[in-house]
Amino acid sequence: MTTLSEQVQALVPQMQSWRRDLHQFAESGWLEFRTATRVADALHKLGYQLQLGREVINAEARMGLPNAEVLKQQEARALQQGALPQWLPYFSGGFCGVVATLETGRPGPVMGFRVDMDALDLNESQAPDHLPQREGFVSCNPGMMHACGHDGHTTIGLALASVLMAMKSQLSGTIKLIFQPAEEGVRGAKAMVEAGVVDDVDLFTAIHLGTGVPAGELVCGSDSFLATTKLDVHFTGVGAHAGGRPEEGRNA
């Protein structure tokens, strides 16, 4: 445990750098082009097996997808802001999902750890006393802000990847790190699940910062929140009006 604690502490400066970079270049759901390229590059350098884009996202299962013009505009914006061009083609068109796999070579369960990457559709405060503004990492993208902590989640995922790879010789089984787009609005998970990303997972962990938990504390095994379901309801009928043949209508 001492060694693990030392490894985590050694990563703190890098974690702050990752998190502030992600916060400054916040990207909304399905538009996480810059974020996904940075995540993929970091995981590749650590030595993970990667599955990217269409490999981990079912195109037909994507919900709330921006239109083609917005996708194209935001991809160009991401490139201008430092998206890595060698990785960007994998995510083009809004396929901004990353799965990194660590095979330990020893028998054991498949463990899945999922973090999300998207920002909310909000304008960040420009007030002088707002910490990101004061420290110089306020979001530079209008209408996009990490107001829900997913910059922290992505950072935790990258730090976990670093620690696990460093401890590979002490681990068993298979570890899958899932970096999910479009969590806000309950959109991205469905597309990754239908792509088969978690079909082989035996144990699954997801996290969320905040939610009323005091700083420095960790709550495990909560089963009363942090989950939701989204469904489409279609009403059909025949319109009519009280003043014109109401008996021919069928009220939806």
C-alpha positions as semicolon CSV with decimal commas, in nm:
position;residue;x (nm);y (nm);z (nm)
1;M;0,000;0,000;0,000
2;T;0,292;0,232;0,069
3;T;0,420;0,182;-0,284
4;L;0,073;0,240;-0,430
5;S;0,031;0,560;-0,229
6;E;0,371;0,683;-0,342
7;Q;0,284;0,614;-0,706
8;V;-0,040;0,808;-0,676
9;Q;0,126;1,100;-0,502
10;A;0,393;1,114;-0,770
11;L;0,117;1,150;-1,031
12;V;-0,056;1,446;-0,865
13;P;0,126;1,720;-1,064
14;Q;0,053;1,536;-1,391
15;M;-0,311;1,489;-1,286
16;Q;-0,350;1,861;-1,221
17;S;-0,199;1,936;-1,561
18;W;-0,430;1,688;-1,737
19;R;-0,737;1,812;-1,557
20;R;-0,672;2,181;-1,620
21;D;-0,599;2,117;-1,987
22;L;-0,925;1,922;-2,027
23;H;-1,116;2,191;-1,839
24;Q;-0,982;2,469;-2,061
25;F;-1,071;2,283;-2,380
26;A;-1,411;2,154;-2,272
27;E;-1,605;1,960;-2,535
28;S;-1,973;1,865;-2,536
29;G;-2,119;1,521;-2,603
30;W;-2,013;1,346;-2,927
31;L;-1,774;1,638;-2,990
32;E;-1,488;1,523;-2,764
33;F;-1,243;1,518;-3,056
34;R;-0,947;1,686;-2,885
35;T;-1,009;1,503;-2,559
36;A;-1,029;1,162;-2,723
37;T;-0,706;1,212;-2,920
38;R;-0,521;1,318;-2,606
39;V;-0,658;1,020;-2,412
40;A;-0,572;0,775;-2,690
41;D;-0,218;0,911;-2,718
42;A;-0,155;0,890;-2,344
43;L;-0,286;0,532;-2,325
44;H;-0,087;0,428;-2,633
45;K;0,233;0,561;-2,477
46;L;0,158;0,362;-2,161
47;G;0,140;0,044;-2,370
48;Y;-0,231;-0,034;-2,371
49;Q;-0,415;-0,222;-2,645
50;L;-0,659;0,030;-2,791
51;Q;-1,000;0,009;-2,954
52;L;-1,119;0,339;-3,092
53;G;-1,414;0,512;-3,252
54;R;-1,636;0,285;-3,458
55;E;-1,482;-0,021;-3,294
56;V;-1,644;0,073;-2,962
57;I;-1,947;0,278;-3,069
58;N;-2,255;0,147;-3,248
59;A;-2,343;0,422;-3,496
60;E;-2,715;0,345;-3,502
61;A;-2,738;0,347;-3,121
62;R;-2,606;0,700;-3,075
63;M;-2,864;0,929;-2,919
64;G;-2,876;1,309;-2,942
65;L;-2,610;1,325;-3,211
66;P;-2,534;1,678;-3,343
67;N;-2,593;1,727;-3,714
68;A;-2,322;1,671;-3,974
69;E;-2,241;2,042;-4,007
70;V;-2,186;2,082;-3,633
71;L;-1,971;1,769;-3,621
72;K;-1,754;1,900;-3,904
73;Q;-1,721;2,247;-3,749
74;Q;-1,631;2,111;-3,408
75;E;-1,377;1,867;-3,549
76;A;-1,204;2,158;-3,722
77;R;-1,219;2,359;-3,399
78;A;-1,060;2,069;-3,209
79;L;-0,774;2,047;-3,459
80;Q;-0,705;2,417;-3,417
81;Q;-0,699;2,368;-3,040
82;G;-0,445;2,088;-3,040
83;A;-0,628;1,767;-3,127
84;L;-0,362;1,518;-3,234
85;P;-0,397;1,463;-3,611
86;Q;-0,263;1,107;-3,603
87;W;-0,556;1,000;-3,384
88;L;-0,833;1,229;-3,507
89;P;-0,951;1,013;-3,802
90;Y;-1,059;0,740;-3,560
91;F;-1,306;0,979;-3,396
92;S;-1,423;1,172;-3,701
93;G;-1,798;1,203;-3,730
94;G;-1,857;1,193;-3,356
95;F;-1,722;0,846;-3,271
96;C;-1,534;0,975;-2,968
97;G;-1,497;0,655;-2,764
98;V;-1,181;0,492;-2,634
99;V;-1,132;0,149;-2,475
100;A;-0,789;0,051;-2,341
101;T;-0,719;-0,311;-2,246
102;L;-0,449;-0,449;-2,019
103;E;-0,391;-0,825;-2,045
104;T;-0,193;-0,934;-1,741
105;G;-0,122;-1,283;-1,876
106;R;-0,259;-1,442;-1,559
107;P;-0,607;-1,591;-1,510
108;G;-0,871;-1,378;-1,348
109;P;-1,187;-1,178;-1,411
110;V;-1,238;-0,907;-1,668
111;M;-1,265;-0,579;-1,480
112;G;-1,415;-0,271;-1,642
113;F;-1,353;0,085;-1,524
114;R;-1,557;0,353;-1,695
115;V;-1,505;0,729;-1,694
116;D;-1,679;0,996;-1,900
117;M;-1,524;1,278;-2,103
118;D;-1,794;1,527;-2,207
119;A;-1,872;1,876;-2,082
120;L;-2,208;2,039;-2,025
121;D;-2,364;2,287;-2,267
122;L;-2,300;2,587;-2,044
123;N;-2,102;2,909;-2,053
124;E;-1,838;2,920;-1,780
125;S;-1,822;3,212;-1,540
126;Q;-1,572;3,483;-1,628
127;A;-1,583;3,635;-1,278
128;P;-1,237;3,729;-1,146
129;D;-1,286;3,520;-0,831
130;H;-1,383;3,205;-1,028
131;L;-1,084;2,973;-0,974
132;P;-1,039;2,854;-1,335
133;Q;-1,058;3,217;-1,451
134;R;-0,815;3,328;-1,184
135;E;-0,570;3,044;-1,254
136;G;-0,594;3,069;-1,633
137;F;-0,772;2,747;-1,733
138;V;-1,130;2,867;-1,781
139;S;-1,310;2,706;-2,077
140;C;-1,223;2,873;-2,407
141;N;-1,520;2,716;-2,588
142;P;-1,849;2,910;-2,574
143;G;-2,138;2,699;-2,451
144;M;-1,912;2,421;-2,326
145;M;-1,801;2,385;-1,964
146;H;-1,688;2,105;-1,736
147;A;-1,948;2,187;-1,473
148;C;-2,004;1,821;-1,379
149;G;-1,650;1,708;-1,312
150;H;-1,586;1,493;-1,617
151;D;-1,249;1,661;-1,666
152;G;-1,166;1,513;-1,328
153;H;-1,310;1,176;-1,426
154;T;-1,100;1,154;-1,742
155;T;-0,794;1,255;-1,542
156;I;-0,864;0,983;-1,284
157;G;-0,897;0,732;-1,568
158;L;-0,557;0,827;-1,708
159;A;-0,398;0,817;-1,362
160;L;-0,552;0,474;-1,299
161;A;-0,413;0,358;-1,632
162;S;-0,067;0,476;-1,526
163;V;-0,078;0,301;-1,189
164;L;-0,218;-0,026;-1,324
165;M;0,043;-0,049;-1,597
166;A;0,319;0,018;-1,342
167;M;0,179;-0,265;-1,125
168;K;0,107;-0,508;-1,411
169;S;0,334;-0,777;-1,269
170;Q;0,122;-0,787;-0,951
171;L;-0,216;-0,806;-1,124
172;S;-0,424;-1,086;-1,271
173;G;-0,707;-1,108;-1,521
174;T;-0,794;-0,847;-1,779
175;I;-0,859;-0,476;-1,722
176;K;-1,062;-0,261;-1,958
177;L;-1,058;0,117;-1,920
178;I;-1,359;0,270;-2,092
179;F;-1,354;0,640;-2,182
180;Q;-1,713;0,724;-2,272
181;P;-1,842;1,021;-2,470
182;A;-2,179;1,192;-2,431
183;E;-2,270;1,094;-2,077
184;E;-2,473;1,410;-2,031
185;G;-2,827;1,354;-2,149
186;V;-2,780;0,978;-2,102
187;R;-2,658;0,926;-2,457
188;G;-2,317;0,763;-2,488
189;A;-2,341;0,448;-2,277
190;K;-2,609;0,287;-2,495
191;A;-2,393;0,314;-2,807
192;M;-2,091;0,159;-2,635
193;V;-2,293;-0,120;-2,474
194;E;-2,451;-0,208;-2,809
195;A;-2,104;-0,220;-2,963
196;G;-2,025;-0,503;-2,719
197;V;-1,774;-0,314;-2,507
198;V;-1,893;-0,465;-2,177
199;D;-2,009;-0,805;-2,302
200;D;-1,711;-0,980;-2,144
201;V;-1,686;-0,769;-1,827
202;D;-1,730;-0,955;-1,496
203;L;-1,680;-0,664;-1,256
204;F;-1,766;-0,306;-1,341
205;T;-1,678;0,020;-1,168
206;A;-1,790;0,375;-1,246
207;I;-1,721;0,689;-1,046
208;H;-1,844;1,043;-0,994
209;L;-1,684;1,336;-0,818
210;G;-1,880;1,547;-0,572
211;T;-2,246;1,446;-0,528
212;G;-2,235;1,579;-0,172
213;V;-1,953;1,356;-0,050
214;P;-1,713;1,563;0,168
215;A;-1,366;1,631;0,030
216;G;-1,120;1,357;0,115
217;E;-1,389;1,090;0,154
218;L;-1,484;0,799;-0,071
219;V;-1,816;0,614;-0,081
220;C;-1,819;0,267;-0,237
221;G;-2,102;0,043;-0,344
222;S;-2,378;0,301;-0,368
223;D;-2,677;0,147;-0,543
224;S;-2,938;0,417;-0,490
225;F;-2,821;0,671;-0,749
226;L;-2,563;0,726;-1,026
227;A;-2,776;0,525;-1,266
228;T;-3,057;0,621;-1,500
229;T;-3,257;0,503;-1,796
230;K;-3,360;0,694;-2,107
231;L;-3,636;0,592;-2,345
232;D;-3,822;0,737;-2,640
233;V;-4,202;0,747;-2,627
234;H;-4,396;0,791;-2,951
235;F;-4,761;0,898;-2,941
236;T;-4,976;0,839;-3,248
237;G;-5,326;0,956;-3,322
238;V;-5,552;1,154;-3,549
239;G;-5,589;1,524;-3,481
240;A;-5,932;1,679;-3,460
241;H;-6,099;1,990;-3,322
242;A;-6,413;2,044;-3,120
243;G;-6,541;2,271;-3,394
244;G;-6,476;2,034;-3,683
245;R;-6,574;1,666;-3,678
246;P;-6,435;1,581;-3,336
247;E;-6,584;1,233;-3,362
248;E;-6,331;1,148;-3,637
249;G;-6,029;1,219;-3,418
250;R;-5,827;0,976;-3,212
251;N;-5,669;1,155;-2,920
252;A;-5,300;1,069;-2,887
